[in-house]
PDB file of C-alpha atoms in Angstrom:
ATOM      1  CA  MET A   1     103.762 216.822 111.836  1.00 81.00           C
ATOM      2  CA  ILE A   2     104.663 214.025 109.445  1.00 90.00           C
ATOM      3  CA  THR A   3     105.086 214.870 105.761  1.00 93.00           C
ATOM      4  CA  ASP A   4     105.664 212.566 102.779  1.00 95.00           C
ATOM      5  CA  GLU A   5     109.401 213.292 103.116  1.00 95.00           C
ATOM      6  CA  SER A   6     109.526 212.525 106.859  1.00 96.00           C
ATOM      7  CA  ARG A   7     110.889 209.191 107.995  1.00 96.00           C
ATOM      8  CA  CYS A   8     107.978 206.739 108.244  1.00 97.00           C
ATOM      9  CA  PRO A   9     106.919 205.949 111.822  1.00 97.00           C
ATOM     10  CA  CYS A  10     106.765 202.197 111.018  1.00 97.00           C
ATOM     11  CA  GLY A  11     110.520 201.822 111.478  1.00 95.00           C
ATOM     12  CA  LEU A  12     111.571 200.665 108.015  1.00 97.00           C
ATOM     13  CA  GLY A  13     113.541 203.862 107.447  1.00 95.00           C
ATOM     14  CA  GLU A  14     111.769 204.924 104.243  1.00 97.00           C
ATOM     15  CA  PRO A  15     110.072 208.268 103.618  1.00 97.00           C
ATOM     16  CA  TYR A  16     106.463 208.202 104.846  1.00 98.00           C
ATOM     17  CA  GLY A  17     104.992 208.986 101.404  1.00 97.00           C
ATOM     18  CA  ALA A  18     106.743 206.035  99.739  1.00 97.00           C
ATOM     19  CA  CYS A  19     106.215 203.700 102.699  1.00 98.00           C
ATOM     20  CA  CYS A  20     103.004 203.644 104.756  1.00 98.00           C
ATOM     21  CA  GLY A  21     101.687 206.902 103.318  1.00 98.00           C
ATOM     22  CA  ARG A  22     100.847 205.134 100.035  1.00 98.00           C
ATOM     23  CA  PHE A  23      98.695 202.643 101.953  1.00 98.00           C
ATOM     24  CA  HIS A  24      97.002 205.417 103.930  1.00 98.00           C
ATOM     25  CA  ARG A  25      96.187 207.306 100.723  1.00 97.00           C
ATOM     26  CA  GLY A  26      94.777 204.150  99.091  1.00 97.00           C
ATOM     27  CA  ALA A  27      97.405 204.116  96.323  1.00 97.00           C
ATOM     28  CA  ALA A  28      98.367 200.553  97.344  1.00 97.00           C
ATOM     29  CA  THR A  29      97.368 197.864  99.823  1.00 97.00           C
ATOM     30  CA  ALA A  30      99.725 196.162 102.248  1.00 98.00           C
ATOM     31  CA  PRO A  31     100.877 192.902 100.616  1.00 98.00           C
ATOM     32  CA  THR A  32     101.730 191.121 103.897  1.00 98.00           C
ATOM     33  CA  ALA A  33     100.372 190.996 107.432  1.00 98.00           C
ATOM     34  CA  GLU A  34     103.582 192.575 108.742  1.00 98.00           C
ATOM     35  CA  LEU A  35     103.314 195.529 106.374  1.00 98.00           C
ATOM     36  CA  LEU A  36      99.682 195.968 107.384  1.00 98.00           C
ATOM     37  CA  MET A  37     100.771 195.949 111.047  1.00 98.00           C
ATOM     38  CA  ARG A  38     103.430 198.557 110.293  1.00 98.00           C
ATOM     39  CA  SER A  39     100.985 200.719 108.335  1.00 98.00           C
ATOM     40  CA  ARG A  40      98.436 200.511 111.152  1.00 98.00           C
ATOM     41  CA  PHE A  41     101.076 201.617 113.664  1.00 98.00           C
ATOM     42  CA  SER A  42     101.889 204.540 111.362  1.00 98.00           C
ATOM     43  CA  ALA A  43      98.167 205.342 111.135  1.00 98.00           C
ATOM     44  CA  PHE A  44      98.042 205.576 114.934  1.00 97.00           C
ATOM     45  CA  ALA A  45     101.131 207.827 114.795  1.00 97.00           C
ATOM     46  CA  VAL A  46      99.586 210.209 112.235  1.00 96.00           C
ATOM     47  CA  GLY A  47      96.031 209.984 113.610  1.00 96.00           C
ATOM     48  CA  ASP A  48      94.467 208.320 110.548  1.00 97.00           C
ATOM     49  CA  THR A  49      91.356 206.732 112.079  1.00 97.00           C
ATOM     50  CA  GLY A  50      89.838 206.177 108.618  1.00 97.00           C
ATOM     51  CA  TYR A  51      92.669 203.841 107.650  1.00 98.00           C
ATOM     52  CA  LEU A  52      92.543 202.048 110.999  1.00 98.00           C
ATOM     53  CA  THR A  53      88.810 201.440 110.608  1.00 97.00           C
ATOM     54  CA  LYS A  54      89.146 200.348 106.978  1.00 97.00           C
ATOM     55  CA  THR A  55      91.843 197.779 107.831  1.00 98.00           C
ATOM     56  CA  TRP A  56      90.014 196.376 110.885  1.00 98.00           C
ATOM     57  CA  HIS A  57      88.050 193.157 110.268  1.00 97.00           C
ATOM     58  CA  PRO A  58      84.303 193.928 110.104  1.00 95.00           C
ATOM     59  CA  LYS A  59      83.482 191.303 112.762  1.00 96.00           C
ATOM     60  CA  THR A  60      85.770 192.868 115.403  1.00 97.00           C
ATOM     61  CA  ARG A  61      85.864 196.535 114.320  1.00 96.00           C
ATOM     62  CA  PRO A  62      84.599 198.969 116.973  1.00 96.00           C
ATOM     63  CA  ALA A  63      81.619 201.154 116.077  1.00 94.00           C
ATOM     64  CA  GLU A  64      83.687 204.254 116.858  1.00 94.00           C
ATOM     65  CA  LEU A  65      87.403 204.828 117.122  1.00 95.00           C
ATOM     66  CA  ASP A  66      88.653 207.788 119.120  1.00 94.00           C
ATOM     67  CA  LEU A  67      92.391 208.239 119.518  1.00 95.00           C
ATOM     68  CA  ASP A  68      93.834 209.747 122.679  1.00 94.00           C
ATOM     69  CA  PRO A  69      95.279 213.163 121.732  1.00 91.00           C
ATOM     70  CA  GLY A  70      97.727 212.943 124.655  1.00 92.00           C
ATOM     71  CA  GLN A  71      99.302 209.764 123.307  1.00 95.00           C
ATOM     72  CA  ARG A  72     102.192 210.018 120.815  1.00 95.00           C
ATOM     73  CA  TRP A  73     103.325 206.779 119.158  1.00 96.00           C
ATOM     74  CA  THR A  74     107.107 206.851 118.870  1.00 95.00           C
ATOM     75  CA  PHE A  75     108.433 203.570 117.462  1.00 95.00           C
ATOM     76  CA  LEU A  76     107.557 199.986 116.645  1.00 97.00           C
ATOM     77  CA  GLU A  77     109.431 196.737 117.249  1.00 97.00           C
ATOM     78  CA  ILE A  78     108.390 193.605 115.357  1.00 98.00           C
ATOM     79  CA  LEU A  79     109.177 190.691 117.689  1.00 98.00           C
ATOM     80  CA  GLY A  80     108.000 187.785 115.546  1.00 98.00           C
ATOM     81  CA  LYS A  81     105.511 186.603 112.963  1.00 98.00           C
ATOM     82  CA  THR A  82     103.877 183.469 111.629  1.00 98.00           C
ATOM     83  CA  GLY A  83     102.328 183.195 108.175  1.00 98.00           C
ATOM     84  CA  GLY A  84     100.979 186.422 106.744  1.00 98.00           C
ATOM     85  CA  GLY A  85     102.984 186.221 103.529  1.00 97.00           C
ATOM     86  CA  LEU A  86     102.129 187.155  99.965  1.00 94.00           C
ATOM     87  CA  LEU A  87     100.323 183.886  99.217  1.00 93.00           C
ATOM     88  CA  GLU A  88      98.881 183.138 102.657  1.00 97.00           C
ATOM     89  CA  LYS A  89      95.405 183.774 104.031  1.00 97.00           C
ATOM     90  CA  GLU A  90      96.209 184.416 107.683  1.00 98.00           C
ATOM     91  CA  GLY A  91      99.055 185.210 109.994  1.00 98.00           C
ATOM     92  CA  THR A  92     100.161 186.732 113.264  1.00 98.00           C
ATOM     93  CA  VAL A  93     102.524 189.579 114.045  1.00 98.00           C
ATOM     94  CA  GLU A  94     103.939 190.021 117.533  1.00 98.00           C
ATOM     95  CA  PHE A  95     105.046 193.559 118.267  1.00 98.00           C
ATOM     96  CA  ARG A  96     105.872 196.132 120.897  1.00 98.00           C
ATOM     97  CA  ALA A  97     104.546 199.617 120.173  1.00 98.00           C
ATOM     98  CA  HIS A  98     106.224 202.435 122.090  1.00 98.00           C
ATOM     99  CA  TYR A  99     104.500 205.685 122.921  1.00 97.00           C
ATOM    100  CA  ARG A 100     104.602 208.739 125.139  1.00 97.00           C
ATOM    101  CA  GLN A 101     101.645 209.581 127.333  1.00 95.00           C
ATOM    102  CA  ASP A 102     101.736 212.849 129.223  1.00 88.00           C
ATOM    103  CA  ARG A 103     105.562 212.975 128.934  1.00 89.00           C
ATOM    104  CA  ARG A 104     105.999 209.397 130.198  1.00 96.00           C
ATOM    105  CA  ALA A 105     107.409 206.672 127.963  1.00 97.00           C
ATOM    106  CA  ASP A 106     105.468 203.415 127.843  1.00 97.00           C
ATOM    107  CA  SER A 107     104.749 200.543 125.464  1.00 98.00           C
ATOM    108  CA  MET A 108     102.144 197.964 124.605  1.00 97.00           C
ATOM    109  CA  HIS A 109     102.846 194.376 123.593  1.00 98.00           C
ATOM    110  CA  GLU A 110     100.502 192.321 121.415  1.00 98.00           C
ATOM    111  CA  ASN A 111     100.465 189.287 119.166  1.00 98.00           C
ATOM    112  CA  SER A 112      97.905 190.266 116.513  1.00 98.00           C
ATOM    113  CA  HIS A 113      95.881 187.987 114.254  1.00 98.00           C
ATOM    114  CA  PHE A 114      95.414 189.014 110.611  1.00 98.00           C
ATOM    115  CA  VAL A 115      93.341 187.485 107.818  1.00 98.00           C
ATOM    116  CA  ARG A 116      93.033 188.208 104.129  1.00 96.00           C
ATOM    117  CA  VAL A 117      89.524 189.398 103.171  1.00 91.00           C
ATOM    118  CA  ASP A 118      88.777 189.840  99.458  1.00 91.00           C
ATOM    119  CA  GLY A 119      92.508 189.871  98.748  1.00 93.00           C
ATOM    120  CA  GLN A 120      93.346 192.496 101.405  1.00 96.00           C
ATOM    121  CA  TRP A 121      94.821 192.000 104.852  1.00 98.00           C
ATOM    122  CA  SER A 122      92.667 192.903 107.873  1.00 98.00           C
ATOM    123  CA  TYR A 123      93.498 193.146 111.547  1.00 98.00           C
ATOM    124  CA  VAL A 124      91.231 190.794 113.535  1.00 98.00           C
ATOM    125  CA  ALA A 125      92.217 190.902 117.213  1.00 98.00           C
ATOM    126  CA  PRO A 126      94.954 189.965 119.667  1.00 97.00           C
ATOM    127  CA  VAL A 127      95.768 186.254 119.744  1.00 96.00           C
ATOM    128  CA  SER A 128      94.317 184.820 122.951  1.00 81.00           C
TER     129      SER A 128
END
């Protein structure tokens, strides 16, 4: 179980409550595409489907989001990014997300597209 004092799953080394937890609680919004990516990874790690849905672009958001209870997200590697800064309107973040599924280690690799909607970053979809 992750508490506000636990190390944040996003990999920045900060306590969860001061890092991605503040985004999950709605106390702040991610100022860059990379921080949104990190906070979404942390939301997968803590099972926060509400945050994942809220930060998913309305045009690509699934009607329902069910997380696999047998999957445990363990760490995130940011491999690269383009745009997505404080004053930009879109960007990409390439990452590798590591997880354990039924005691086996695995990972997923994606280059994600993000856009700013009404001043807030949203995940759109993988870059094709």
